[in-house]
Coordinates of C-alpha atoms and ligand atoms in Angstrom, one line a residue:
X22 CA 188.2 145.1 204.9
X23 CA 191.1 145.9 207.2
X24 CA 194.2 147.3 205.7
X25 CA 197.0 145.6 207.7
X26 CA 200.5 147.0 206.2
X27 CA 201.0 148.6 209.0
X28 CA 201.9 145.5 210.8
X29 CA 204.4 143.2 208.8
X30 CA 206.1 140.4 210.1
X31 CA 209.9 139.4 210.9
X32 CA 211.0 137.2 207.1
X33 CA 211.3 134.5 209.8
X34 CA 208.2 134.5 211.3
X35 CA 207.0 134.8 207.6
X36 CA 208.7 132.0 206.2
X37 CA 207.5 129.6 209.9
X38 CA 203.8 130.5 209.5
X39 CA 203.4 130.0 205.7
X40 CA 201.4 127.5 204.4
X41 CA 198.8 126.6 201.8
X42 CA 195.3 128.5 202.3
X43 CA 192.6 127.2 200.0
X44 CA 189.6 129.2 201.6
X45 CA 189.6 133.0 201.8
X46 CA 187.5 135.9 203.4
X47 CA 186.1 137.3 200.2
X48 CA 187.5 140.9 200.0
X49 CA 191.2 142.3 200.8
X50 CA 192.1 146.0 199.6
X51 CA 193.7 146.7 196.6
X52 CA 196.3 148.6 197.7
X53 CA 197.8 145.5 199.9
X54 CA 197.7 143.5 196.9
X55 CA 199.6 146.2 195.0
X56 CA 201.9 146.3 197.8
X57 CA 202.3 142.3 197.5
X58 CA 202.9 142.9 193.6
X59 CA 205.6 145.4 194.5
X60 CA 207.5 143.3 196.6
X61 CA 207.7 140.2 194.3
X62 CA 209.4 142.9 191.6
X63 CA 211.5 143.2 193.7
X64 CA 213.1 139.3 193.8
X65 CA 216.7 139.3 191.3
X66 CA 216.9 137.2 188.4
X67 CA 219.9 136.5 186.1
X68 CA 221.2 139.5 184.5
X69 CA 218.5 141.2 185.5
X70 CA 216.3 139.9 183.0
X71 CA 212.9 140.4 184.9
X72 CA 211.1 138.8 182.4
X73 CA 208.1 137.7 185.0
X74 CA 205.0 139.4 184.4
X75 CA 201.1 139.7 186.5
X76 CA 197.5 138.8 185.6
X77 CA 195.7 139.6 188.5
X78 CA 192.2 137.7 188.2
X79 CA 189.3 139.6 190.2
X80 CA 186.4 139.8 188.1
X81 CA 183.8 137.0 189.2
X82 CA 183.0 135.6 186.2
X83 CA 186.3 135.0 184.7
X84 CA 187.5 133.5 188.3
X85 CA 184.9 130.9 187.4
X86 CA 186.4 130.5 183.8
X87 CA 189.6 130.6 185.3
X88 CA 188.3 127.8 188.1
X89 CA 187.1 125.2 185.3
X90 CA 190.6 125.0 183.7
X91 CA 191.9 124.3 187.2
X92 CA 190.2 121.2 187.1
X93 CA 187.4 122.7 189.6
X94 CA 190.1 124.3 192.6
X95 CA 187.7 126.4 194.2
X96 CA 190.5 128.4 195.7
X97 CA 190.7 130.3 192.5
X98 CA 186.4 131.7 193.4
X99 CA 187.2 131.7 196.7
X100 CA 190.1 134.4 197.1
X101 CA 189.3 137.8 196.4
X102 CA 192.2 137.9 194.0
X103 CA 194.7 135.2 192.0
X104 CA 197.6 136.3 190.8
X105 CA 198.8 134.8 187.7
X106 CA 202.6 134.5 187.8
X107 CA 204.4 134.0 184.2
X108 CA 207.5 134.7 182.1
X109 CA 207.4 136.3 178.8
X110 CA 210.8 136.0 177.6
X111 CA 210.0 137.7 174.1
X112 CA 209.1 141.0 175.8
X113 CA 212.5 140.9 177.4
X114 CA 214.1 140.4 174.1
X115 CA 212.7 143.4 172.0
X116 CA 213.4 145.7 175.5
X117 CA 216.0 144.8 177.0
X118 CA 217.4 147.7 177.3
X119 CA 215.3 148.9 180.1
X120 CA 217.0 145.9 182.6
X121 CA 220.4 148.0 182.1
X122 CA 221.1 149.7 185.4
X123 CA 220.9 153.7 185.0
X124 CA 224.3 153.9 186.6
X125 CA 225.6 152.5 183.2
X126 CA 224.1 154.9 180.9
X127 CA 223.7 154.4 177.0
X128 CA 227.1 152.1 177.5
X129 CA 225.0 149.8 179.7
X130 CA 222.5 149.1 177.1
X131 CA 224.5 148.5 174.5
X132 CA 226.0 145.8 176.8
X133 CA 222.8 144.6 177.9
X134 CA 221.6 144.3 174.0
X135 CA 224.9 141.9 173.3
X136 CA 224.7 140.1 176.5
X137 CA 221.0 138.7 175.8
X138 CA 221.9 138.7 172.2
X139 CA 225.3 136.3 172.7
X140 CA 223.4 134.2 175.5
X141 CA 219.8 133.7 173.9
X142 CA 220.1 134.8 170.9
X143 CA 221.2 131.1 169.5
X144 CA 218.4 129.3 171.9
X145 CA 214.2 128.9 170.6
X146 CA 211.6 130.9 171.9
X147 CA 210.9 127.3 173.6
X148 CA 214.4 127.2 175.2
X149 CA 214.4 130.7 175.7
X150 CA 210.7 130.4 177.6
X151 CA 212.2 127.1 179.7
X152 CA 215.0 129.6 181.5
X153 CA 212.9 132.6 181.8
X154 CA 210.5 130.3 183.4
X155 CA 213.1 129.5 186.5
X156 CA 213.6 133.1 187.0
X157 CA 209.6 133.9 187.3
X158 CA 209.7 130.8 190.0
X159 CA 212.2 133.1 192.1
X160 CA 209.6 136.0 191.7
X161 CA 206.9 133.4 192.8
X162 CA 208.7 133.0 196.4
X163 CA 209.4 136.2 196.9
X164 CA 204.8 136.8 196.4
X165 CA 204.6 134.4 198.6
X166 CA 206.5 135.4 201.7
X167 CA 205.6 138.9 201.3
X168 CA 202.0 138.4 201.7
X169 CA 202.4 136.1 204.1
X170 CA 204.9 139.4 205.5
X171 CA 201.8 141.1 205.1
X172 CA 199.4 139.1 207.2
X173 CA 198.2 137.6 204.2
X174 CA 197.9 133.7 202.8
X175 CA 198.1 132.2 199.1
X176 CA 198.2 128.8 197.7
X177 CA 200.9 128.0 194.6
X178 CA 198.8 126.3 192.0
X179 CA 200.4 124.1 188.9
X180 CA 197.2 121.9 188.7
X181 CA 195.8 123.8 185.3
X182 CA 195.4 123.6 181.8
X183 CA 198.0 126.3 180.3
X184 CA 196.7 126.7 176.7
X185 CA 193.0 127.2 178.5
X186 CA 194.4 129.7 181.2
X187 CA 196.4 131.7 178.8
X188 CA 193.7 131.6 175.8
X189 CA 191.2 132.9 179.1
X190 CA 193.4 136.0 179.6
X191 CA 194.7 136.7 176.3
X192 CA 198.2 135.7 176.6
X193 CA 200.6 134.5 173.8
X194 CA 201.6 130.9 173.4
X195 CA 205.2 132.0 173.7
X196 CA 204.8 132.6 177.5
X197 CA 205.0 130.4 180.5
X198 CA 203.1 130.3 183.2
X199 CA 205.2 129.7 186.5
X200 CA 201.9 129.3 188.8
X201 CA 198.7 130.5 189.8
X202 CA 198.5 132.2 192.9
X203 CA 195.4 133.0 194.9
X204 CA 195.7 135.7 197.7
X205 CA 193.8 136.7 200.4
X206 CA 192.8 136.4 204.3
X207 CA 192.6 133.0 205.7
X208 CA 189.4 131.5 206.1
X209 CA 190.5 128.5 207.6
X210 CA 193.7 127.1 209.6
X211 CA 194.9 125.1 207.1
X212 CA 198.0 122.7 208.4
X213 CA 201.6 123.3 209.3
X214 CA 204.4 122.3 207.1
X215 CA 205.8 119.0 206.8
X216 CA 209.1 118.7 205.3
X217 CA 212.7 116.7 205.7
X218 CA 215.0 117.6 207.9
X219 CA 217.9 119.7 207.3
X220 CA 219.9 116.6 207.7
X221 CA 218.1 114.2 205.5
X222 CA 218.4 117.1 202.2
X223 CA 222.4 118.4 203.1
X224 CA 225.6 117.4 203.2
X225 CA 228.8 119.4 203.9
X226 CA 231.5 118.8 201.1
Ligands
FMN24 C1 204.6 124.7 192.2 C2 203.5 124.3 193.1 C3 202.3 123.9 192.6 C4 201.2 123.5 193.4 N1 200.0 123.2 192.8 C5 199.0 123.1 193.6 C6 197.6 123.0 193.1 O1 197.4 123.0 191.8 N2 196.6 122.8 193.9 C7 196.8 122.8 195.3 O2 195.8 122.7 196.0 N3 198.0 122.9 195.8 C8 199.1 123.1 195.0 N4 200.3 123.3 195.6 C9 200.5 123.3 197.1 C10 201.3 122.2 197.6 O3 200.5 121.0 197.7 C11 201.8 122.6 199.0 O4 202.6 123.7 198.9 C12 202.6 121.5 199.7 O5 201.8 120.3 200.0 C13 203.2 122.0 201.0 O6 202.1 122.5 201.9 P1 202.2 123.9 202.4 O7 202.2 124.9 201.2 O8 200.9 124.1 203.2 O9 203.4 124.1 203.3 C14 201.4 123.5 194.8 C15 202.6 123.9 195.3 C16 203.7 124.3 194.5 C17 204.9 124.8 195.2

């Protein structure tokens, strides 16, 4: 179990040797998945809202749990660790007060408190979970290039069962899950990406 965060690589190089992994050596250190956490806190979201939130799956036995209401993706028992990426909108409701930038003071949070009041306030927890869903997706991104920054390889999953996965780990019906994400060292090449061209998705207006 070789801790490799001393070598990271260029975002480009990152981004060019991404792909999907779904086999895994079986252990990484903890620290370098901490490290992976750290950097996806790091992505912005509107207003600073940060309302995307980590299960990180280890223990065997629920990774099997976990596995069956993934339809039977062995990735999930295969990586050492899956982290579960999802938004929980209500939290960032009753604190939102803590997403106010220091520099503002008391001021700031008062602001804060009417800002997420005046623009969510109207909406349902169901509309409310919709948008705070996009902003975990950006978080989701930035997990996946930094462990792939890292030296390390994941796989986004959407192929689950929600209610199963968050009734597995506890989690309220109020929150969406924006993916699974298993992490680790390949264990096999897997292929490179296919995608359009520039030219076939842009066009200059
Ligand atoms: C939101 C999302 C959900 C996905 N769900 C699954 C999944 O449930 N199982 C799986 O094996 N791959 C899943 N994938 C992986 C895609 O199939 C893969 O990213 C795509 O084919 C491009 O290949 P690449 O990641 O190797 O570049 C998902 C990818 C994304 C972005």
């Amino acid at each position: 179990m070789q801790n490799t965060l001393t070598k990271t690589l260029p975002v480009k190089e990152a981004i060019e040797t991404r792909h999907s992994i779904r086999k895994y050596e079986p252990t990484m250190p903890k620290e370098d998945l901490l490290e992976i956490l750290r950097l996806g806190s790091l992505a912005p979201t509107a207003f600073n809202a940060q309302p995307a939130r980590f299960v990180v799956i280890e223990n065997p036995e629920l990774k099997e749990k976990v596995k069956a209401a993934a339809y039977g993706q062995t990735q999930i028992t295969s990586a050492p660790y899956t982290i579960v990426v999802y938004s929980d909108m209500e939290d960032v409701m009753a604190t939102v007060e803590e997403t106010s930038h220091p520099l503002y003071g008391d001021e700031g949070k008062t602001r804060q408190r009417q800002t997420f009041e005046g623009s969510f306030g109207g909406l349902s927890v169901e509309q409310r979970a919709v948008w705070a869903n996009t902003q975990a997706n950006i978080v989701l991104g930035f997990l996946m290039l930094s462990a792939r920054g890292l030296g390390y390889d994941t796989v986004p999953m959407l192929g689950f069962n929600p209610a199963q996965v968050k009734e597995l780990l506890g989690l309220p019906e109020h929150v969406q899950i924006a993916a699974l994400l298993p992490v680790g060292k390949a264990a096999e090449e897997g292929k490179s990406a296919h995608r359009h061209t520039v030219e076939r998705i842009t066009r200059f207006a």
